[in-house]
Amino acid sequence: MKKTHFIFLFGLLTLFTISCDDVMNIDLQGGDNKIVINSIFNGDKNLSVTVTQSMNPYDLKAVRELNNATVLLYENDLLKDTLKYKKNPGDTIGRFYSDVTPVTGPEYKILVKDNLGEASSVSSLPDQTPIVYDSAIWMKWTEVEDTINTIRYYFKIIIDDPEGDDYYYLIISCPVYKYNENTGAYEFYTWQNAEIETADLPQTQIFLRNGLLFNDDVFDGTRKIISGTATMYSYPCCYFAERDEDESDLIIDKSKLHVELHTLSEEVWHYNSSYAKKMSSENNIYSEPTTIYNNIENGLGIFGGENLAQVDTEIIY
Amino acid sequence: MVKNVTFVLLFWFVAGYAQTSLLEMKIDIVFHGMTLEKCLHMLEDKSGISIVYSSRLKGLKNKVSKSYKNQMVKDVLKDILSENGLGYKVIGGKVVIYDMKSNKKKVTISGYVYDSETGEVLIGCNVYDQATLRGTATNQYGFFSLTFPSDGIKRIIVFSFMGYEEREVTIGEENISINIRMKSVQYNLNEIKIVAGKEVEKEVVKQTKMSVATMKSAEIKAIPAIAGETDLLKAITMLPGIKQGVDGSSGFYVRGGGPDQNLILLDGVPIYNPYHLWGFLSSFNADAINHVEITKGAFPARYGGRISSVLDITMNEGNNQRWKTDFTVGLLSAKGAVSGPLVKDKSSIMITARRTYADLFIVPIRRAKRSYSDYKITQGYNFTDLNVKLNYRFSKRDRLYFSGFASRDKYYNKEIHLQKYEDTGFNDEINQGEGWGNLITAFRWNHLFNPKIFVNTTAYFSSYRYYTKNLSERKSDRPDEIGEKKNAAEYFSNITDFSLKQDYEFFPTDRHDIRFGLEGIYHKFKPGINTYYSETDNSTVENKSDNNEIPATELSAYIEDDFDVNQWFGVNGGIRFSSFFVQGTGYYSAEPRLNIRIGFSDHFSVKAGYAMMTQYLHLLTSSGLVQSSDLWVPVTKNIKPQRAHQFSAGIAAYSGRGYQLEVEGYYKIMHHVIEYKNGADFLNEDSNWENKVTMGEGDAYGFEFFLKKTRGRLTGWIGYTLSWSNRHFEDLNFGKVFPFRYDRRHDVSVTGTYKINKKWSVNASWIFYTGNAVTMPTSSYITPNFDGTLQGEYHFPAPNTIIGGNIVTSGVLESAPYRNNYRLDSYHRLDITGSYTKQKDWGFWQLIFGVTNLYNRMNPSYFFSSDEYRNYYSKQPAVVYYKRTLFPFMPVLSFRIAF
């Protein structure tokens, strides 16, 4: 082949394989500056909400606190409390706290007044569906050979589902400890979720942060056995990846397992489902962008209840 | 050029009135014992009118002695003719003399029109009386029937078809059944002047039907194609009113409608997913196609079942003169066609086949790259399609056809992982796959009851099937591992049709073309079945989510008449009755159709139409893009039929120099269109698809401009569409109206072919359209975790940055105010190909080469946001979207050989 022919062909191939990605110039005139109310409340602690303002994501992907807003809590349409703003050390955003601990039965309404206008929402606390404790049997554990120190647990959990539409979120986690230089000891830091897999919920399962979202469409009002695997990665993965901390300061105790079964209100179910959908479709180039479920009138965010059942267990190696 | 066009436009208006005004001209004239024939000649000379008559007419030799002063020509004519039992009509700009006594007798010429070389029928061939210009066109079986008054005139019937030499046949008083063979002059540029008579080109003005475009196989092949893969479904998107989806996706969108609203018929049989390679290519092999007609609105009553368009594709019948073979090798696939006579002039067969050979390269490369001693991978993709058509002529009145079409796409991935440690270990095997395919078979029987009644009876089977599977198996002899474990997840959906239909075509006179027919379709839907299977040493779990087989019956009947009231006015009116029975529920519909044409001259007409259409099937598309996994589902008790009302009006004009112009406006209202609810997916969440979808309304309106040049070395067209399309769903977008994804304000396409000489030709096409409507966030806000903490605070107090009093954290999300609130960049692209054809004694070979996207426009096929900008450590994080281009500058190369 002549040199000129080779150069021509090479140039052609180079053109053919050039990068096909480019930045899009998006020209939107400002965000819509709405009131954002967020609160997923339960029966274990007093109700609190964050109140912020939405912003233009192309200028600065951020939020602005509305700490001067007036936040009112109604129980069955009766004013129950005026919430007070407080920002604890270490909090990203301050919260408006109530003295009210929600209970199952009544309907709760939150109303926020600010210069931006008024926004409100209504929800209630669902009944708890407990885990049948004796059923939380850890059948086996094994190291996963093709990874480093990854542990896979085999589990079986039984719940007695009440009649009616019920929504759940199941997570299995291990405690993570962080070395404290002052005390010279490892102290509890957070929970690390194991990745749950099961074939028992074929039609309804949605994965969110390694946990499992599901509803009772196919087992309404019956005893349901959920078995499967929970895989625990040794090194905290995605939630740690963007942090400054030296990862060697962190250790995970794989012998202790913490099981949480959240019974969700319909609002929280829709919110979590749409959030999971958004997260899972973010890298799906063909998918229509998912709108996060929003139940705030004249605003954005989520206001909904959930109830929590927990089991702690220890694995004997 | 502008001057010429202006002149031609003026000519259109003037020419039509010429004869009428001449007849009203006042003259002085004296006939002194002259024969009537001489009187007519004298009148012609004096007034300038053009008179046509048969020399056999009685009375022409009669003597006339009359004198007229300041009399209108028409009065003179009427007077001298009526005395001799004759009358006249103005037809086609000429005064035609006829015998009033014999006017009630009729003569019929009927038959088939074929290509002389291949024996293929010519669809849409113009057949007309040279004197009166009154005529018809061959139907999709090449049949025509033309009936005239037997007025003693010896008529010359002209057969005219674009790209073929004209043929003439003289008929007298007797009925004639004749088969015409026409000679193609495809490679003889010097003869272009004698082909494709003006009457063919005038058809756009003279026909009552509107919103219709036709393409021949040669035109489809002439349009530059991506990677050189000639593609019918991409070619039709070059026509105004028809939009393509984003690059790399399947589906086309007609006048604001969805991709499911297009009825695609292959030899009269519906095809549900005519795409290969996840939409990159259509599964129609251009070598198998004879004729394509797409109707976008003003539907005649014979069409039904979809609300936006009907794409009617007729396959070749096969060369009934001699055996022919055609092979083409391209960048993506190779294809071949074989056709020939089984019994000369009686029976022929045509077979085409195509296969991609991508997997022949991919599999070894993947193997070499990824396989090592304990890990083996086999991965690939391929598609194939096959067309078969067989016909046999039993008699002059009966002909039987068999059509078969099969297409298949298959993706597969097999991985084997072996691991041993201290004599124990495991063996993991993963099998993944996805596939889809169509299969159709059809038998058709053409029968002529008499020269005026043609009937076609069709029995067909059509099936579309999609599947995906994911199987994993582990065999382990490790002491701490289960011995054997299997997991399987499979999903498939299927739609099957069985149908029987009869279509009649009745030609009582040269003014009427009456069609009527009836059809019954038995549908069988399996709209998505999930099977999960898990087996270990200790337990077996099996779940089957079966959406249940849904049988349904669709019945329809229609009648329509294409009636040329006179030269200037035509009506195509009809009505279609349809019904659909499913799950004990019946739906009924009466759909009126009406088109009218008002001709102002041979060169200019105004048309208007109304059509109501009903559709009993829905396509569930999960992302707004058509995918192979999309489900066809029937209407149910809860899901109503889609219904559309479309009004259209426009003009059609012809310049006399091979230019055709059509301008149309339309307004379409659609009811009960469906969409997935927010967040719903076809695989998960809910067992019943009805709960996943929501019904709404849609509307679309716009204007279309189409200028086509059909003669000369340069042929091609310019198309432009100005349009709007919106949707409204109570459950979506908070109940507010939002723009349809393919709501494109401007859509331009220019395509041309220049024949340099017999060997060389150049093809170019340029398309431009307004960017698609997409959903883009306009606000950022923070959302909570399940436990009430904020996103980003899940495990840790999230590190955050304060910028100007605003908080930057990883938990901030973006939100769009409404669906499809943003426009992507405009799309445009120039494709050019050249072809070199070398004729040989044994046939010819052809080399096609060129470039797709010549100036490397980076059109967005889709877009995505980048994770790097989600990092909250950057000082001022902001959302940044990237666009990805699937078709940058790309070479085109293919080689064809035919013998």
PDB file of N, CA, C and O in Angstrom, chain B residues 335-354:
ATOM      1  N   LYS B 335     -26.713  -9.141   1.278  1.00  0.00           N
ATOM      2  CA  LYS B 335     -28.050  -9.584   0.911  1.00  0.00           C
ATOM      3  C   LYS B 335     -28.044 -10.114  -0.519  1.00  0.00           C
ATOM      4  O   LYS B 335     -27.169  -9.761  -1.325  1.00  0.00           O
ATOM      5  N   GLY B 336     -29.014 -10.924  -0.793  1.00  0.00           N
ATOM      6  CA  GLY B 336     -29.113 -11.496  -2.116  1.00  0.00           C
ATOM      7  C   GLY B 336     -30.559 -11.670  -2.511  1.00  0.00           C
ATOM      8  O   GLY B 336     -31.450 -11.780  -1.657  1.00  0.00           O
ATOM      9  N   ALA B 337     -30.804 -11.649  -3.820  1.00  0.00           N
ATOM     10  CA  ALA B 337     -32.166 -11.855  -4.332  1.00  0.00           C
ATOM     11  C   ALA B 337     -32.089 -12.762  -5.548  1.00  0.00           C
ATOM     12  O   ALA B 337     -31.209 -12.604  -6.398  1.00  0.00           O
ATOM     13  N   VAL B 338     -32.990 -13.694  -5.578  1.00  0.00           N
ATOM     14  CA  VAL B 338     -33.082 -14.600  -6.728  1.00  0.00           C
ATOM     15  C   VAL B 338     -34.529 -14.622  -7.173  1.00  0.00           C
ATOM     16  O   VAL B 338     -35.435 -14.742  -6.337  1.00  0.00           O
ATOM     17  N   SER B 339     -34.746 -14.490  -8.469  1.00  0.00           N
ATOM     18  CA  SER B 339     -36.114 -14.596  -8.946  1.00  0.00           C
ATOM     19  C   SER B 339     -36.110 -15.176 -10.348  1.00  0.00           C
ATOM     20  O   SER B 339     -35.128 -15.054 -11.085  1.00  0.00           O
ATOM     21  N   GLY B 340     -37.198 -15.803 -10.686  1.00  0.00           N
ATOM     22  CA  GLY B 340     -37.268 -16.386 -12.017  1.00  0.00           C
ATOM     23  C   GLY B 340     -38.579 -17.099 -12.245  1.00  0.00           C
ATOM     24  O   GLY B 340     -39.393 -17.267 -11.326  1.00  0.00           O
ATOM     25  N   PRO B 341     -38.771 -17.510 -13.489  1.00  0.00           N
ATOM     26  CA  PRO B 341     -40.043 -18.173 -13.834  1.00  0.00           C
ATOM     27  C   PRO B 341     -40.032 -19.649 -13.448  1.00  0.00           C
ATOM     28  O   PRO B 341     -39.058 -20.355 -13.712  1.00  0.00           O
ATOM     29  N   LEU B 342     -41.083 -20.077 -12.809  1.00  0.00           N
ATOM     30  CA  LEU B 342     -41.253 -21.509 -12.587  1.00  0.00           C
ATOM     31  C   LEU B 342     -41.909 -22.108 -13.829  1.00  0.00           C
ATOM     32  O   LEU B 342     -41.516 -23.174 -14.296  1.00  0.00           O
ATOM     33  N   VAL B 343     -42.916 -21.407 -14.305  1.00  0.00           N
ATOM     34  CA  VAL B 343     -43.497 -21.731 -15.609  1.00  0.00           C
ATOM     35  C   VAL B 343     -43.605 -20.402 -16.339  1.00  0.00           C
ATOM     36  O   VAL B 343     -44.283 -19.490 -15.862  1.00  0.00           O
ATOM     37  N   LYS B 344     -42.910 -20.264 -17.451  1.00  0.00           N
ATOM     38  CA  LYS B 344     -42.796 -18.959 -18.089  1.00  0.00           C
ATOM     39  C   LYS B 344     -44.172 -18.346 -18.382  1.00  0.00           C
ATOM     40  O   LYS B 344     -45.061 -19.014 -18.896  1.00  0.00           O
ATOM     41  N   ASP B 345     -44.301 -17.094 -18.008  1.00  0.00           N
ATOM     42  CA  ASP B 345     -45.538 -16.313 -18.200  1.00  0.00           C
ATOM     43  C   ASP B 345     -46.712 -16.823 -17.356  1.00  0.00           C
ATOM     44  O   ASP B 345     -47.816 -16.316 -17.458  1.00  0.00           O
ATOM     45  N   LYS B 346     -46.463 -17.820 -16.541  1.00  0.00           N
ATOM     46  CA  LYS B 346     -47.552 -18.335 -15.707  1.00  0.00           C
ATOM     47  C   LYS B 346     -47.240 -18.271 -14.231  1.00  0.00           C
ATOM     48  O   LYS B 346     -48.111 -17.993 -13.406  1.00  0.00           O
ATOM     49  N   SER B 347     -45.989 -18.524 -13.926  1.00  0.00           N
ATOM     50  CA  SER B 347     -45.645 -18.627 -12.516  1.00  0.00           C
ATOM     51  C   SER B 347     -44.220 -18.144 -12.301  1.00  0.00           C
ATOM     52  O   SER B 347     -43.336 -18.421 -13.115  1.00  0.00           O
ATOM     53  N   SER B 348     -44.022 -17.410 -11.209  1.00  0.00           N
ATOM     54  CA  SER B 348     -42.664 -16.961 -10.894  1.00  0.00           C
ATOM     55  C   SER B 348     -42.462 -16.989  -9.391  1.00  0.00           C
ATOM     56  O   SER B 348     -43.430 -17.048  -8.612  1.00  0.00           O
ATOM     57  N   ILE B 349     -41.211 -16.931  -9.017  1.00  0.00           N
ATOM     58  CA  ILE B 349     -40.869 -16.946  -7.589  1.00  0.00           C
ATOM     59  C   ILE B 349     -39.816 -15.885  -7.335  1.00  0.00           C
ATOM     60  O   ILE B 349     -38.994 -15.591  -8.216  1.00  0.00           O
ATOM     61  N   MET B 350     -39.854 -15.300  -6.158  1.00  0.00           N
ATOM     62  CA  MET B 350     -38.850 -14.327  -5.764  1.00  0.00           C
ATOM     63  C   MET B 350     -38.422 -14.650  -4.332  1.00  0.00           C
ATOM     64  O   MET B 350     -39.273 -14.846  -3.455  1.00  0.00           O
ATOM     65  N   ILE B 351     -37.132 -14.732  -4.113  1.00  0.00           N
ATOM     66  CA  ILE B 351     -36.609 -14.988  -2.764  1.00  0.00           C
ATOM     67  C   ILE B 351     -35.519 -13.969  -2.496  1.00  0.00           C
ATOM     68  O   ILE B 351     -34.616 -13.792  -3.310  1.00  0.00           O
ATOM     69  N   THR B 352     -35.612 -13.283  -1.362  1.00  0.00           N
ATOM     70  CA  THR B 352     -34.515 -12.405  -0.948  1.00  0.00           C
ATOM     71  C   THR B 352     -34.134 -12.770   0.471  1.00  0.00           C
ATOM     72  O   THR B 352     -34.980 -13.191   1.269  1.00  0.00           O
ATOM     73  N   ALA B 353     -32.877 -12.613   0.767  1.00  0.00           N
ATOM     74  CA  ALA B 353     -32.395 -12.913   2.123  1.00  0.00           C
ATOM     75  C   ALA B 353     -31.306 -11.920   2.486  1.00  0.00           C
ATOM     76  O   ALA B 353     -30.586 -11.421   1.623  1.00  0.00           O
ATOM     77  N   ARG B 354     -31.237 -11.611   3.774  1.00  0.00           N
ATOM     78  CA  ARG B 354     -30.214 -10.671   4.245  1.00  0.00           C
ATOM     79  C   ARG B 354     -29.729 -11.117   5.617  1.00  0.00           C
ATOM     80  O   ARG B 354     -30.502 -11.628   6.428  1.00  0.00           O
TER      81      ARG B 354
END
